JSON list of C-alpha atoms in Angstrom, two decimals:
[
{"chain": "A", "resi": 15, "resn": "MET", "atom": "CA", "xyz": [41.51, -77.07, 33.22]},
{"chain": "A", "resi": 16, "resn": "ALA", "atom": "CA", "xyz": [41.61, -73.58, 34.00]},
{"chain": "A", "resi": 17, "resn": "ARG", "atom": "CA", "xyz": [44.88, -71.72, 33.88]},
{"chain": "A", "resi": 18, "resn": "PHE", "atom": "CA", "xyz": [46.08, -69.42, 36.75]},
{"chain": "A", "resi": 19, "resn": "ALA", "atom": "CA", "xyz": [44.97, -65.75, 36.18]},
{"chain": "A", "resi": 20, "resn": "ARG", "atom": "CA", "xyz": [48.23, -63.74, 35.10]},
{"chain": "A", "resi": 21, "resn": "PRO", "atom": "CA", "xyz": [48.89, -60.33, 36.86]},
{"chain": "A", "resi": 22, "resn": "LEU", "atom": "CA", "xyz": [47.19, -57.90, 34.79]},
{"chain": "A", "resi": 23, "resn": "ARG", "atom": "CA", "xyz": [49.10, -54.74, 33.76]},
{"chain": "A", "resi": 24, "resn": "ALA", "atom": "CA", "xyz": [47.86, -51.14, 33.71]},
{"chain": "A", "resi": 25, "resn": "ILE", "atom": "CA", "xyz": [47.18, -50.05, 30.11]},
{"chain": "A", "resi": 26, "resn": "HIS", "atom": "CA", "xyz": [48.42, -46.63, 30.66]},
{"chain": "A", "resi": 27, "resn": "ASP", "atom": "CA", "xyz": [51.88, -47.78, 31.48]},
{"chain": "A", "resi": 28, "resn": "GLY", "atom": "CA", "xyz": [52.65, -48.31, 27.70]},
{"chain": "A", "resi": 29, "resn": "LEU", "atom": "CA", "xyz": [51.28, -45.02, 26.46]},
{"chain": "A", "resi": 30, "resn": "GLN", "atom": "CA", "xyz": [53.24, -41.62, 26.00]},
{"chain": "A", "resi": 31, "resn": "PRO", "atom": "CA", "xyz": [51.83, -38.54, 26.98]},
{"chain": "A", "resi": 32, "resn": "LEU", "atom": "CA", "xyz": [50.84, -36.03, 23.84]},
{"chain": "A", "resi": 33, "resn": "GLN", "atom": "CA", "xyz": [52.89, -32.90, 23.51]},
{"chain": "A", "resi": 34, "resn": "PRO", "atom": "CA", "xyz": [50.94, -29.73, 22.92]},
{"chain": "A", "resi": 35, "resn": "LEU", "atom": "CA", "xyz": [51.56, -28.30, 19.33]},
{"chain": "A", "resi": 36, "resn": "VAL", "atom": "CA", "xyz": [51.10, -24.60, 20.53]},
{"chain": "A", "resi": 37, "resn": "ALA", "atom": "CA", "xyz": [51.45, -23.15, 23.82]},
{"chain": "A", "resi": 38, "resn": "PRO", "atom": "CA", "xyz": [48.06, -22.72, 25.70]},
{"chain": "A", "resi": 39, "resn": "ARG", "atom": "CA", "xyz": [48.15, -19.17, 25.98]},
{"chain": "A", "resi": 40, "resn": "ASP", "atom": "CA", "xyz": [48.65, -18.69, 21.98]},
{"chain": "A", "resi": 41, "resn": "LEU", "atom": "CA", "xyz": [45.58, -21.18, 21.37]},
{"chain": "A", "resi": 42, "resn": "GLU", "atom": "CA", "xyz": [43.63, -19.14, 23.85]},
{"chain": "A", "resi": 43, "resn": "ALA", "atom": "CA", "xyz": [44.31, -15.92, 21.93]},
{"chain": "A", "resi": 44, "resn": "ASP", "atom": "CA", "xyz": [43.55, -17.35, 18.47]},
{"chain": "A", "resi": 45, "resn": "ILE", "atom": "CA", "xyz": [40.20, -18.45, 19.67]},
{"chain": "A", "resi": 46, "resn": "ARG", "atom": "CA", "xyz": [39.23, -15.28, 21.11]},
{"chain": "A", "resi": 47, "resn": "HIS", "atom": "CA", "xyz": [40.24, -13.43, 18.02]},
{"chain": "A", "resi": 48, "resn": "ALA", "atom": "CA", "xyz": [38.15, -15.30, 15.53]},
{"chain": "A", "resi": 49, "resn": "GLY", "atom": "CA", "xyz": [35.23, -14.81, 17.94]},
{"chain": "A", "resi": 50, "resn": "ILE", "atom": "CA", "xyz": [35.58, -11.14, 17.60]},
{"chain": "A", "resi": 51, "resn": "GLU", "atom": "CA", "xyz": [35.85, -11.44, 13.97]},
{"chain": "A", "resi": 52, "resn": "ILE", "atom": "CA", "xyz": [32.61, -13.52, 13.55]},
{"chain": "A", "resi": 53, "resn": "ALA", "atom": "CA", "xyz": [30.77, -11.13, 15.92]},
{"chain": "A", "resi": 54, "resn": "ARG", "atom": "CA", "xyz": [31.79, -8.13, 13.47]},
{"chain": "A", "resi": 55, "resn": "GLN", "atom": "CA", "xyz": [30.34, -9.96, 10.43]},
{"chain": "A", "resi": 56, "resn": "SER", "atom": "CA", "xyz": [26.73, -9.22, 9.48]},
{"chain": "A", "resi": 57, "resn": "LEU", "atom": "CA", "xyz": [24.42, -12.28, 9.29]},
{"chain": "A", "resi": 58, "resn": "PHE", "atom": "CA", "xyz": [23.28, -13.40, 5.65]},
{"chain": "A", "resi": 59, "resn": "ASP", "atom": "CA", "xyz": [21.18, -16.51, 5.06]},
{"chain": "A", "resi": 60, "resn": "ARG", "atom": "CA", "xyz": [23.82, -17.10, 2.25]},
{"chain": "A", "resi": 61, "resn": "GLN", "atom": "CA", "xyz": [27.23, -18.10, 2.27]},
{"chain": "A", "resi": 62, "resn": "HIS", "atom": "CA", "xyz": [27.95, -15.16, 0.01]},
{"chain": "A", "resi": 63, "resn": "ASP", "atom": "CA", "xyz": [26.11, -11.95, 0.51]},
{"chain": "A", "resi": 64, "resn": "ARG", "atom": "CA", "xyz": [26.71, -10.89, -2.99]},
{"chain": "A", "resi": 65, "resn": "GLU", "atom": "CA", "xyz": [25.20, -13.96, -4.62]},
{"chain": "A", "resi": 66, "resn": "SER", "atom": "CA", "xyz": [21.65, -14.34, -4.68]},
{"chain": "A", "resi": 67, "resn": "ALA", "atom": "CA", "xyz": [18.58, -15.63, -6.95]},
{"chain": "A", "resi": 68, "resn": "SER", "atom": "CA", "xyz": [17.07, -13.03, -9.37]},
{"chain": "A", "resi": 69, "resn": "ARG", "atom": "CA", "xyz": [14.15, -11.18, -7.54]},
{"chain": "A", "resi": 70, "resn": "GLY", "atom": "CA", "xyz": [10.66, -11.74, -9.11]},
{"chain": "A", "resi": 71, "resn": "GLU", "atom": "CA", "xyz": [10.26, -7.79, -9.48]},
{"chain": "A", "resi": 72, "resn": "ARG", "atom": "CA", "xyz": [13.26, -7.40, -11.71]},
{"chain": "A", "resi": 73, "resn": "ARG", "atom": "CA", "xyz": [12.19, -10.40, -13.74]},
{"chain": "A", "resi": 74, "resn": "LYS", "atom": "CA", "xyz": [8.74, -8.94, -14.14]},
{"chain": "A", "resi": 75, "resn": "ARG", "atom": "CA", "xyz": [10.20, -5.63, -15.06]},
{"chain": "A", "resi": 76, "resn": "GLY", "atom": "CA", "xyz": [12.30, -7.07, -17.65]},
{"chain": "A", "resi": 77, "resn": "GLU", "atom": "CA", "xyz": [9.29, -8.66, -19.28]},
{"chain": "A", "resi": 78, "resn": "LYS", "atom": "CA", "xyz": [7.28, -5.26, -19.23]},
{"chain": "A", "resi": 79, "resn": "ASN", "atom": "CA", "xyz": [10.10, -3.28, -21.01]},
{"chain": "A", "resi": 80, "resn": "GLN", "atom": "CA", "xyz": [9.86, -5.95, -23.69]},
{"chain": "A", "resi": 81, "resn": "ALA", "atom": "CA", "xyz": [6.04, -5.81, -24.25]},
{"chain": "A", "resi": 82, "resn": "ILE", "atom": "CA", "xyz": [5.23, -9.06, -22.65]},
{"chain": "A", "resi": 83, "resn": "GLY", "atom": "CA", "xyz": [2.16, -8.97, -20.24]},
{"chain": "A", "resi": 84, "resn": "ILE", "atom": "CA", "xyz": [0.01, -11.31, -18.51]},
{"chain": "A", "resi": 85, "resn": "SER", "atom": "CA", "xyz": [-3.72, -11.68, -20.10]},
{"chain": "A", "resi": 86, "resn": "ARG", "atom": "CA", "xyz": [-6.35, -14.33, -19.61]},
{"chain": "A", "resi": 87, "resn": "GLY", "atom": "CA", "xyz": [-4.58, -16.56, -21.92]},
{"chain": "A", "resi": 88, "resn": "GLY", "atom": "CA", "xyz": [-1.14, -16.30, -20.29]},
{"chain": "A", "resi": 89, "resn": "ARG", "atom": "CA", "xyz": [1.79, -14.18, -21.37]},
{"chain": "A", "resi": 90, "resn": "SER", "atom": "CA", "xyz": [0.96, -12.26, -24.72]},
{"chain": "A", "resi": 91, "resn": "THR", "atom": "CA", "xyz": [1.64, -9.26, -26.61]},
{"chain": "A", "resi": 92, "resn": "LYS", "atom": "CA", "xyz": [-0.73, -6.98, -28.35]},
{"chain": "A", "resi": 93, "resn": "ILE", "atom": "CA", "xyz": [-0.37, -5.20, -31.64]},
{"chain": "A", "resi": 94, "resn": "HIS", "atom": "CA", "xyz": [-2.13, -1.86, -31.79]},
{"chain": "A", "resi": 95, "resn": "ALA", "atom": "CA", "xyz": [-2.54, -0.57, -35.46]},
{"chain": "A", "resi": 96, "resn": "ILE", "atom": "CA", "xyz": [-4.26, 1.95, -37.62]},
{"chain": "A", "resi": 97, "resn": "VAL", "atom": "CA", "xyz": [-4.77, 1.52, -41.51]},
{"chain": "A", "resi": 98, "resn": "ASP", "atom": "CA", "xyz": [-5.97, 3.60, -44.21]},
{"chain": "A", "resi": 99, "resn": "ALA", "atom": "CA", "xyz": [-9.02, 3.21, -46.27]},
{"chain": "A", "resi": 100, "resn": "LYS", "atom": "CA", "xyz": [-7.43, 0.59, -48.28]},
{"chain": "A", "resi": 101, "resn": "GLY", "atom": "CA", "xyz": [-6.29, -1.41, -45.48]},
{"chain": "A", "resi": 102, "resn": "ARG", "atom": "CA", "xyz": [-2.63, -0.37, -45.31]},
{"chain": "A", "resi": 103, "resn": "PRO", "atom": "CA", "xyz": [-0.74, 0.03, -42.09]},
{"chain": "A", "resi": 104, "resn": "LEU", "atom": "CA", "xyz": [-0.13, 3.60, -41.44]},
{"chain": "A", "resi": 105, "resn": "ASN", "atom": "CA", "xyz": [1.14, 3.30, -37.56]},
{"chain": "A", "resi": 106, "resn": "PHE", "atom": "CA", "xyz": [1.32, 0.22, -35.03]},
{"chain": "A", "resi": 107, "resn": "ILE", "atom": "CA", "xyz": [2.79, -0.19, -31.66]},
{"chain": "A", "resi": 108, "resn": "VAL", "atom": "CA", "xyz": [3.18, -3.20, -29.25]},
{"chain": "A", "resi": 109, "resn": "THR", "atom": "CA", "xyz": [2.45, -3.48, -25.75]},
{"chain": "A", "resi": 110, "resn": "GLY", "atom": "CA", "xyz": [1.75, -6.08, -23.19]},
{"chain": "A", "resi": 111, "resn": "GLY", "atom": "CA", "xyz": [-1.55, -8.36, -23.41]},
{"chain": "A", "resi": 112, "resn": "GLN", "atom": "CA", "xyz": [-3.12, -6.71, -20.43]},
{"chain": "A", "resi": 113, "resn": "VAL", "atom": "CA", "xyz": [-2.75, -3.00, -21.77]},
{"chain": "A", "resi": 114, "resn": "HIS", "atom": "CA", "xyz": [-6.28, -1.54, -22.83]},
{"chain": "A", "resi": 115, "resn": "ASP", "atom": "CA", "xyz": [-6.59, -0.38, -26.43]},
{"chain": "A", "resi": 116, "resn": "SER", "atom": "CA", "xyz": [-7.71, 3.07, -25.29]},
{"chain": "A", "resi": 117, "resn": "GLN", "atom": "CA", "xyz": [-4.61, 3.76, -23.25]},
{"chain": "A", "resi": 118, "resn": "VAL", "atom": "CA", "xyz": [-2.42, 4.10, -26.61]},
{"chain": "A", "resi": 119, "resn": "VAL", "atom": "CA", "xyz": [-4.49, 6.21, -28.77]},
{"chain": "A", "resi": 120, "resn": "GLU", "atom": "CA", "xyz": [-2.43, 9.02, -28.65]},
{"chain": "A", "resi": 121, "resn": "GLU", "atom": "CA", "xyz": [0.79, 7.11, -29.78]},
{"chain": "A", "resi": 122, "resn": "VAL", "atom": "CA", "xyz": [-1.40, 4.95, -32.58]},
{"chain": "A", "resi": 123, "resn": "LEU", "atom": "CA", "xyz": [-2.61, 8.35, -34.07]},
{"chain": "A", "resi": 124, "resn": "ASP", "atom": "CA", "xyz": [0.81, 9.65, -34.63]},
{"chain": "A", "resi": 125, "resn": "THR", "atom": "CA", "xyz": [0.65, 9.54, -38.52]},
{"chain": "A", "resi": 126, "resn": "PRO", "atom": "CA", "xyz": [2.22, 11.60, -41.04]},
{"chain": "A", "resi": 127, "resn": "LYS", "atom": "CA", "xyz": [-1.22, 12.85, -42.44]},
{"chain": "A", "resi": 128, "resn": "PRO", "atom": "CA", "xyz": [-4.09, 13.41, -39.87]},
{"chain": "A", "resi": 129, "resn": "PRO", "atom": "CA", "xyz": [-7.21, 11.19, -40.84]},
{"chain": "A", "resi": 130, "resn": "LEU", "atom": "CA", "xyz": [-10.52, 12.78, -41.76]},
{"chain": "A", "resi": 131, "resn": "ALA", "atom": "CA", "xyz": [-12.40, 10.07, -39.77]},
{"chain": "A", "resi": 132, "resn": "VAL", "atom": "CA", "xyz": [-11.35, 7.23, -37.35]},
{"chain": "A", "resi": 133, "resn": "SER", "atom": "CA", "xyz": [-13.41, 4.17, -36.98]},
{"chain": "A", "resi": 134, "resn": "ALA", "atom": "CA", "xyz": [-12.88, 2.03, -33.96]},
{"chain": "A", "resi": 135, "resn": "ASP", "atom": "CA", "xyz": [-15.01, -0.41, -32.06]},
{"chain": "A", "resi": 136, "resn": "LYS", "atom": "CA", "xyz": [-16.63, -0.24, -28.63]},
{"chain": "A", "resi": 137, "resn": "ALA", "atom": "CA", "xyz": [-13.37, -0.79, -26.75]},
{"chain": "A", "resi": 138, "resn": "TYR", "atom": "CA", "xyz": [-12.51, 2.77, -27.43]},
{"chain": "A", "resi": 139, "resn": "ASP", "atom": "CA", "xyz": [-15.85, 4.13, -26.36]},
{"chain": "A", "resi": 140, "resn": "SER", "atom": "CA", "xyz": [-14.82, 7.12, -23.91]},
{"chain": "A", "resi": 141, "resn": "GLU", "atom": "CA", "xyz": [-14.98, 11.01, -23.87]},
{"chain": "A", "resi": 142, "resn": "LYS", "atom": "CA", "xyz": [-11.30, 11.18, -23.61]},
{"chain": "A", "resi": 143, "resn": "VAL", "atom": "CA", "xyz": [-10.77, 9.08, -26.78]},
{"chain": "A", "resi": 144, "resn": "ARG", "atom": "CA", "xyz": [-13.26, 10.99, -28.61]},
{"chain": "A", "resi": 145, "resn": "GLN", "atom": "CA", "xyz": [-12.01, 14.24, -27.56]},
{"chain": "A", "resi": 146, "resn": "HIS", "atom": "CA", "xyz": [-8.41, 13.23, -28.76]},
{"chain": "A", "resi": 147, "resn": "ILE", "atom": "CA", "xyz": [-9.60, 12.23, -32.14]},
{"chain": "A", "resi": 148, "resn": "LYS", "atom": "CA", "xyz": [-11.37, 15.84, -32.38]},
{"chain": "A", "resi": 149, "resn": "ASP", "atom": "CA", "xyz": [-8.24, 17.57, -31.54]},
{"chain": "A", "resi": 150, "resn": "GLU", "atom": "CA", "xyz": [-6.52, 15.84, -34.41]},
{"chain": "A", "resi": 151, "resn": "GLY", "atom": "CA", "xyz": [-9.05, 17.30, -36.64]},
{"chain": "A", "resi": 152, "resn": "ALA", "atom": "CA", "xyz": [-10.76, 13.73, -37.51]},
{"chain": "A", "resi": 153, "resn": "LEU", "atom": "CA", "xyz": [-14.49, 12.56, -36.85]},
{"chain": "A", "resi": 154, "resn": "PRO", "atom": "CA", "xyz": [-14.68, 10.02, -34.27]},
{"chain": "A", "resi": 155, "resn": "VAL", "atom": "CA", "xyz": [-16.72, 6.96, -35.45]},
{"chain": "A", "resi": 156, "resn": "ILE", "atom": "CA", "xyz": [-17.12, 4.81, -32.47]},
{"chain": "A", "resi": 157, "resn": "PRO", "atom": "CA", "xyz": [-20.46, 3.19, -31.46]},
{"chain": "A", "resi": 158, "resn": "SER", "atom": "CA", "xyz": [-21.48, 3.45, -27.59]},
{"chain": "A", "resi": 159, "resn": "ARG", "atom": "CA", "xyz": [-21.70, 0.41, -25.49]},
{"chain": "A", "resi": 160, "resn": "SER", "atom": "CA", "xyz": [-25.17, -1.18, -24.33]},
{"chain": "A", "resi": 161, "resn": "ASN", "atom": "CA", "xyz": [-25.05, 0.30, -21.07]},
{"chain": "A", "resi": 162, "resn": "ALA", "atom": "CA", "xyz": [-24.03, 4.04, -21.90]},
{"chain": "A", "resi": 163, "resn": "THR", "atom": "CA", "xyz": [-26.54, 6.63, -21.01]},
{"chain": "A", "resi": 164, "resn": "LYS", "atom": "CA", "xyz": [-25.88, 8.88, -23.81]},
{"chain": "A", "resi": 165, "resn": "LYS", "atom": "CA", "xyz": [-25.47, 7.44, -27.35]},
{"chain": "A", "resi": 166, "resn": "ALA", "atom": "CA", "xyz": [-22.61, 9.14, -29.39]},
{"chain": "A", "resi": 167, "resn": "TYR", "atom": "CA", "xyz": [-22.81, 9.89, -33.09]},
{"chain": "A", "resi": 168, "resn": "CYS", "atom": "CA", "xyz": [-21.92, 7.11, -35.23]},
{"chain": "A", "resi": 169, "resn": "PRO", "atom": "CA", "xyz": [-22.72, 6.86, -39.02]},
{"chain": "A", "resi": 170, "resn": "LYS", "atom": "CA", "xyz": [-23.09, 3.40, -40.13]},
{"chain": "A", "resi": 171, "resn": "ARG", "atom": "CA", "xyz": [-21.98, 4.21, -43.62]},
{"chain": "A", "resi": 172, "resn": "ILE", "atom": "CA", "xyz": [-18.48, 5.18, -42.29]},
{"chain": "A", "resi": 173, "resn": "TYR", "atom": "CA", "xyz": [-18.33, 2.46, -39.54]},
{"chain": "A", "resi": 174, "resn": "ARG", "atom": "CA", "xyz": [-18.72, -0.35, -42.10]},
{"chain": "A", "resi": 175, "resn": "ARG", "atom": "CA", "xyz": [-15.30, 0.57, -43.34]},
{"chain": "A", "resi": 176, "resn": "ARG", "atom": "CA", "xyz": [-13.75, -0.85, -40.03]},
{"chain": "A", "resi": 177, "resn": "HIS", "atom": "CA", "xyz": [-13.60, -4.18, -41.41]},
{"chain": "A", "resi": 178, "resn": "LYS", "atom": "CA", "xyz": [-10.28, -2.90, -43.13]},
{"chain": "A", "resi": 179, "resn": "ILE", "atom": "CA", "xyz": [-8.31, -3.10, -40.02]},
{"chain": "A", "resi": 180, "resn": "GLU", "atom": "CA", "xyz": [-9.78, -6.62, -39.01]},
{"chain": "A", "resi": 181, "resn": "ASN", "atom": "CA", "xyz": [-8.81, -7.89, -42.20]},
{"chain": "A", "resi": 182, "resn": "TYR", "atom": "CA", "xyz": [-5.19, -6.70, -41.86]},
{"chain": "A", "resi": 183, "resn": "PHE", "atom": "CA", "xyz": [-5.10, -8.65, -38.40]},
{"chain": "A", "resi": 184, "resn": "CYS", "atom": "CA", "xyz": [-6.17, -11.69, -40.33]},
{"chain": "A", "resi": 185, "resn": "ARG", "atom": "CA", "xyz": [-3.71, -11.16, -43.02]},
{"chain": "A", "resi": 186, "resn": "ILE", "atom": "CA", "xyz": [-0.50, -10.65, -40.53]},
{"chain": "A", "resi": 187, "resn": "LYS", "atom": "CA", "xyz": [-1.76, -13.78, -38.50]},
{"chain": "A", "resi": 188, "resn": "ASP", "atom": "CA", "xyz": [-0.65, -15.81, -41.67]},
{"chain": "A", "resi": 189, "resn": "TRP", "atom": "CA", "xyz": [3.04, -14.85, -40.63]},
{"chain": "A", "resi": 190, "resn": "ARG", "atom": "CA", "xyz": [3.97, -17.31, -38.13]},
{"chain": "A", "resi": 191, "resn": "ARG", "atom": "CA", "xyz": [6.60, -15.04, -36.75]},
{"chain": "A", "resi": 192, "resn": "ILE", "atom": "CA", "xyz": [3.99, -12.59, -35.89]},
{"chain": "A", "resi": 193, "resn": "ALA", "atom": "CA", "xyz": [1.01, -14.98, -34.87]},
{"chain": "A", "resi": 194, "resn": "THR", "atom": "CA", "xyz": [3.33, -16.46, -32.46]},
{"chain": "A", "resi": 195, "resn": "ARG", "atom": "CA", "xyz": [6.07, -14.21, -31.16]},
{"chain": "A", "resi": 196, "resn": "TYR", "atom": "CA", "xyz": [9.43, -15.92, -31.59]},
{"chain": "A", "resi": 197, "resn": "ASP", "atom": "CA", "xyz": [11.51, -12.76, -31.08]},
{"chain": "A", "resi": 198, "resn": "LYS", "atom": "CA", "xyz": [12.65, -12.22, -27.40]},
{"chain": "A", "resi": 199, "resn": "LEU", "atom": "CA", "xyz": [13.29, -8.49, -27.83]},
{"chain": "A", "resi": 200, "resn": "ALA", "atom": "CA", "xyz": [10.46, -5.91, -28.46]},
{"chain": "A", "resi": 201, "resn": "ARG", "atom": "CA", "xyz": [12.26, -4.15, -31.17]},
{"chain": "A", "resi": 202, "resn": "ASN", "atom": "CA", "xyz": [12.82, -7.35, -33.10]},
{"chain": "A", "resi": 203, "resn": "PHE", "atom": "CA", "xyz": [9.20, -8.18, -32.88]},
{"chain": "A", "resi": 204, "resn": "LEU", "atom": "CA", "xyz": [8.46, -4.65, -34.08]},
{"chain": "A", "resi": 205, "resn": "ALA", "atom": "CA", "xyz": [10.60, -4.76, -36.77]},
{"chain": "A", "resi": 206, "resn": "ALA", "atom": "CA", "xyz": [9.26, -7.91, -38.12]},
{"chain": "A", "resi": 207, "resn": "ALA", "atom": "CA", "xyz": [5.89, -6.28, -38.16]},
{"chain": "A", "resi": 208, "resn": "ASP", "atom": "CA", "xyz": [7.22, -3.24, -39.78]},
{"chain": "A", "resi": 209, "resn": "LEU", "atom": "CA", "xyz": [8.59, -5.47, -42.45]},
{"chain": "A", "resi": 210, "resn": "VAL", "atom": "CA", "xyz": [5.29, -7.23, -43.04]},
{"chain": "A", "resi": 211, "resn": "GLY", "atom": "CA", "xyz": [3.45, -3.99, -43.30]},
{"chain": "A", "resi": 212, "resn": "ALA", "atom": "CA", "xyz": [5.87, -2.81, -45.86]},
{"chain": "A", "resi": 213, "resn": "LEU", "atom": "CA", "xyz": [4.84, -5.85, -48.13]},
{"chain": "A", "resi": 214, "resn": "TYR", "atom": "CA", "xyz": [1.47, -5.23, -47.81]},
{"chain": "A", "resi": 215, "resn": "TRP", "atom": "CA", "xyz": [1.94, -1.49, -48.96]},
{"chain": "A", "resi": 216, "resn": "ILE", "atom": "CA", "xyz": [3.96, -2.95, -52.07]},
{"chain": "A", "resi": 217, "resn": "LYS", "atom": "CA", "xyz": [1.08, -5.65, -52.92]},
{"chain": "A", "resi": 218, "resn": "LEU", "atom": "CA", "xyz": [-1.71, -2.79, -52.70]}
]
């Protein structure tokens, strides 16, 4: 049998009213003050305006200072060198792999004793390079490119000696530290190349 329904008691009869923690006027003043402070701050895409990832320009700029460039094979370093008639290194510098050979002729030719003749490959075929070699008091022995309208003077008897520089680069590639650059800093890599060059002076 169904029982008789009991009288329902209002739910809110047993609840106690909540007491405010702060006065309404004080809370309103705090909210207004916080809104003003937020409006004064500049908008940043990060939580901390001084913390951000390193920019690509800065990273590339650091690699450039360490003689690391981007060529066809990727990041690489190029050694520009000059040797004497016996294949002994006289001077060399390191640059990024994308630097053209003709751009560093002035620095490479800065040797204690000026040469009588400078033999180089077609990469140095330019009037500016030839004129700089002449200003040093040497004879430029550089063959002209195939598409050159005016052929430059290049005695084959002297040009045959250019294999000395090719032999030198083949020798330094036997040193793994030079062939595959392990040094992060350009000065350390250049110091290793100096050490290898000194060894060849002792051997020869």
